[in-house]
Amino acid sequence: MEPVTIPTARLRLRTVGPDDTDAVYAACQDPDIQRWTTIPTPYLPEHARNFTEHDVPDGWANGSMFTFGLFLPGGELTGMLGISMRSLGVAEIGFWTTPHHRGNGYMTEATRAAARWAFHHLCIDRLEWRAEVGNAASRAVAESAGFTLEGTLRAALNNNGVRRDCWVGSLLPSDFGLPSTAPYLPARAPSA
């Protein structure tokens, strides 16, 4: 798939490339991004270069991961969002926000726009969000974007060689009033 640009009310979601390497590198020096995501630590210039020049274009080309930088109208990077294909009809979203743009609702806005795009263009019926237990900022974004928190998965996340528990939530097309590509038969509530 060719990379796309998704406009929102305040942002432009677009793929990142070599011209964005320095901005990605600078953002990933943030201790919170290093703590709560699975980026390499320490994050070196070659990590940013490999990400913008290889990982991102390869993900789009082979349909495995669709990465968007979140940019203000003036071109400033406010965050990063990726949608990774996990199985037939299922994808997972991950994101981070630069320190001085946290708390502005940018990531919630971007997450909702990227989810709508994924439901329409990737033909997914379930978008999962996972975050290490304790990552309250990520959880707040997911809940604001409409994800249903489904529980805690034990030892389900590997962060730099350490297994950690993670929260998991989901967003379905029906949460946005959109049709699914496959029929969905929800579990019935137990009778009282």
XYZ file of C-alpha atoms in Angstrom:
192
model
C 0.000 0.000 0.000
C 1.160 3.511 -0.743
C 1.401 5.816 2.289
C -1.551 8.137 2.827
C -2.104 11.431 4.615
C -5.020 11.821 7.014
C -6.076 15.373 7.886
C -7.811 16.096 11.194
C -9.116 19.347 12.648
C -5.694 20.281 14.052
C -3.199 17.786 12.641
C -1.835 16.136 9.561
C -1.105 12.429 9.922
C 1.473 11.385 7.356
C 4.235 8.865 6.977
C 7.698 9.854 8.124
C 10.832 9.711 6.040
C 14.489 10.754 6.045
C 13.621 14.446 6.490
C 11.975 13.563 9.824
C 14.882 11.573 11.267
C 16.210 14.376 13.477
C 12.750 15.139 14.914
C 12.130 11.451 15.665
C 15.545 11.118 17.293
C 15.005 14.216 19.457
C 11.533 13.066 20.558
C 12.762 9.604 21.470
C 15.261 11.038 23.957
C 12.294 11.617 26.279
C 12.558 9.331 29.345
C 8.800 8.608 29.314
C 8.831 7.485 25.676
C 11.802 5.242 26.456
C 10.157 3.899 29.615
C 6.691 3.112 28.273
C 7.392 2.034 24.682
C 9.524 -0.716 23.221
C 11.960 1.549 21.368
C 15.649 0.743 21.887
C 17.215 2.297 24.966
C 19.416 4.215 24.700
C 17.881 5.549 21.487
C 20.702 6.355 19.075
C 20.752 8.352 15.810
C 21.054 5.108 13.837
C 17.823 3.838 15.408
C 15.954 6.918 14.152
C 17.573 6.628 10.728
C 16.664 2.938 10.415
C 13.108 3.704 11.535
C 12.482 6.545 9.053
C 14.449 5.105 6.136
C 13.634 1.388 6.411
C 11.083 0.285 9.024
C 8.378 2.797 8.090
C 8.561 2.425 4.273
C 8.931 -1.364 4.542
C 5.832 -1.582 6.763
C 3.756 0.342 4.233
C 5.178 -1.638 1.295
C 4.468 -5.075 2.768
C 1.224 -4.119 4.537
C 2.440 -5.123 8.000
C 2.599 -1.740 9.759
C 1.171 1.653 8.892
C 3.094 4.416 10.645
C 1.990 8.033 10.864
C 3.762 11.049 12.257
C 1.395 13.587 13.814
C 2.264 17.058 12.555
C 0.920 20.513 13.340
C 0.114 22.771 10.343
C 3.565 24.392 10.681
C 5.264 20.985 10.371
C 6.181 20.323 14.018
C 6.132 16.661 15.075
C 3.749 16.103 17.999
C 3.757 12.320 18.123
C 3.878 8.997 16.353
C 1.172 6.406 15.766
C 1.426 2.961 14.220
C -1.132 0.350 13.259
C 0.320 -3.170 13.044
C -1.523 -6.064 11.471
C -1.809 -8.972 13.939
C -4.115 -11.519 12.310
C -6.980 -11.680 9.831
C -9.176 -8.662 10.577
C -7.216 -7.665 13.707
C -4.683 -4.860 14.119
C -2.969 -3.218 17.081
C -2.388 0.492 17.595
C 0.538 2.019 19.421
C 1.518 5.650 19.939
C 3.623 8.216 21.752
C 3.408 11.981 22.163
C 6.262 14.464 22.461
C 6.575 15.918 25.975
C 5.527 19.499 25.244
C 2.423 18.395 23.308
C 0.984 16.084 25.946
C -2.395 16.984 27.407
C -3.667 18.782 24.287
C -5.830 15.929 22.983
C -3.736 15.506 19.848
C -3.230 11.779 20.294
C -6.918 11.122 20.956
C -7.799 13.075 17.804
C -5.195 11.171 15.784
C -6.188 7.781 17.213
C -9.835 8.263 16.266
C -8.901 9.394 12.738
C -6.436 6.529 12.225
C -8.968 4.001 13.547
C -11.636 5.202 11.097
C -9.083 4.980 8.282
C -8.099 1.449 9.338
C -11.714 0.267 9.499
C -12.371 1.648 6.000
C -9.107 0.844 4.227
C -7.533 -2.112 6.021
C -10.786 -4.061 6.409
C -10.208 -4.751 10.073
C -12.976 -5.637 12.512
C -10.996 -5.204 15.726
C -8.378 -2.640 16.664
C -6.512 -3.518 19.839
C -4.650 -1.202 22.178
C -2.128 -2.549 24.676
C -0.046 -0.688 27.231
C 2.043 -1.713 30.163
C 0.099 -1.621 33.424
C 0.801 1.763 34.969
C 0.952 3.744 31.713
C -1.953 5.976 32.752
C -1.404 8.485 29.934
C -1.771 5.827 27.238
C -4.833 4.421 28.969
C -6.420 7.890 29.130
C -5.921 8.336 25.377
C -7.367 4.905 24.608
C -10.434 5.485 26.778
C -10.959 9.001 25.348
C -10.736 7.572 21.838
C -13.494 5.068 22.653
C -11.605 1.861 23.394
C -13.280 -0.599 25.745
C -10.867 -1.766 28.420
C -11.035 -5.562 28.443
C -8.580 -6.504 31.168
C -5.004 -7.228 32.107
C -2.845 -9.775 30.324
C -0.107 -11.303 32.444
C 3.434 -11.232 31.035
C 2.042 -10.261 27.608
C 4.408 -7.420 26.818
C 8.165 -7.678 26.356
C 9.886 -4.380 27.085
C 13.645 -4.567 26.560
C 13.838 -8.217 27.570
C 11.537 -7.969 30.597
C 8.056 -9.520 30.553
C 5.431 -7.146 31.888
C 1.696 -7.225 32.452
C -0.342 -5.091 30.096
C -3.790 -3.663 29.773
C -5.731 -4.529 26.640
C -8.662 -2.758 25.058
C -10.495 -2.855 21.771
C -12.268 -0.609 19.352
C -14.733 -2.054 16.857
C -16.202 -0.482 13.721
C -19.603 -0.513 15.430
C -18.180 1.829 18.109
C -18.087 4.444 15.324
C -21.367 3.355 13.757
C -19.524 1.610 10.921
C -20.263 -1.851 9.519
C -17.908 -4.784 10.108
C -16.481 -6.809 7.259
C -17.547 -10.020 9.031
C -20.643 -10.671 11.139
C -20.179 -10.179 14.875
C -22.102 -12.221 17.420
C -21.425 -10.745 20.885
C -21.577 -12.985 23.954
C -24.852 -12.884 25.782
C -24.937 -11.592 29.319
C -25.546 -14.395 31.824
C -29.123 -14.682 33.041
C -29.763 -13.587 36.587
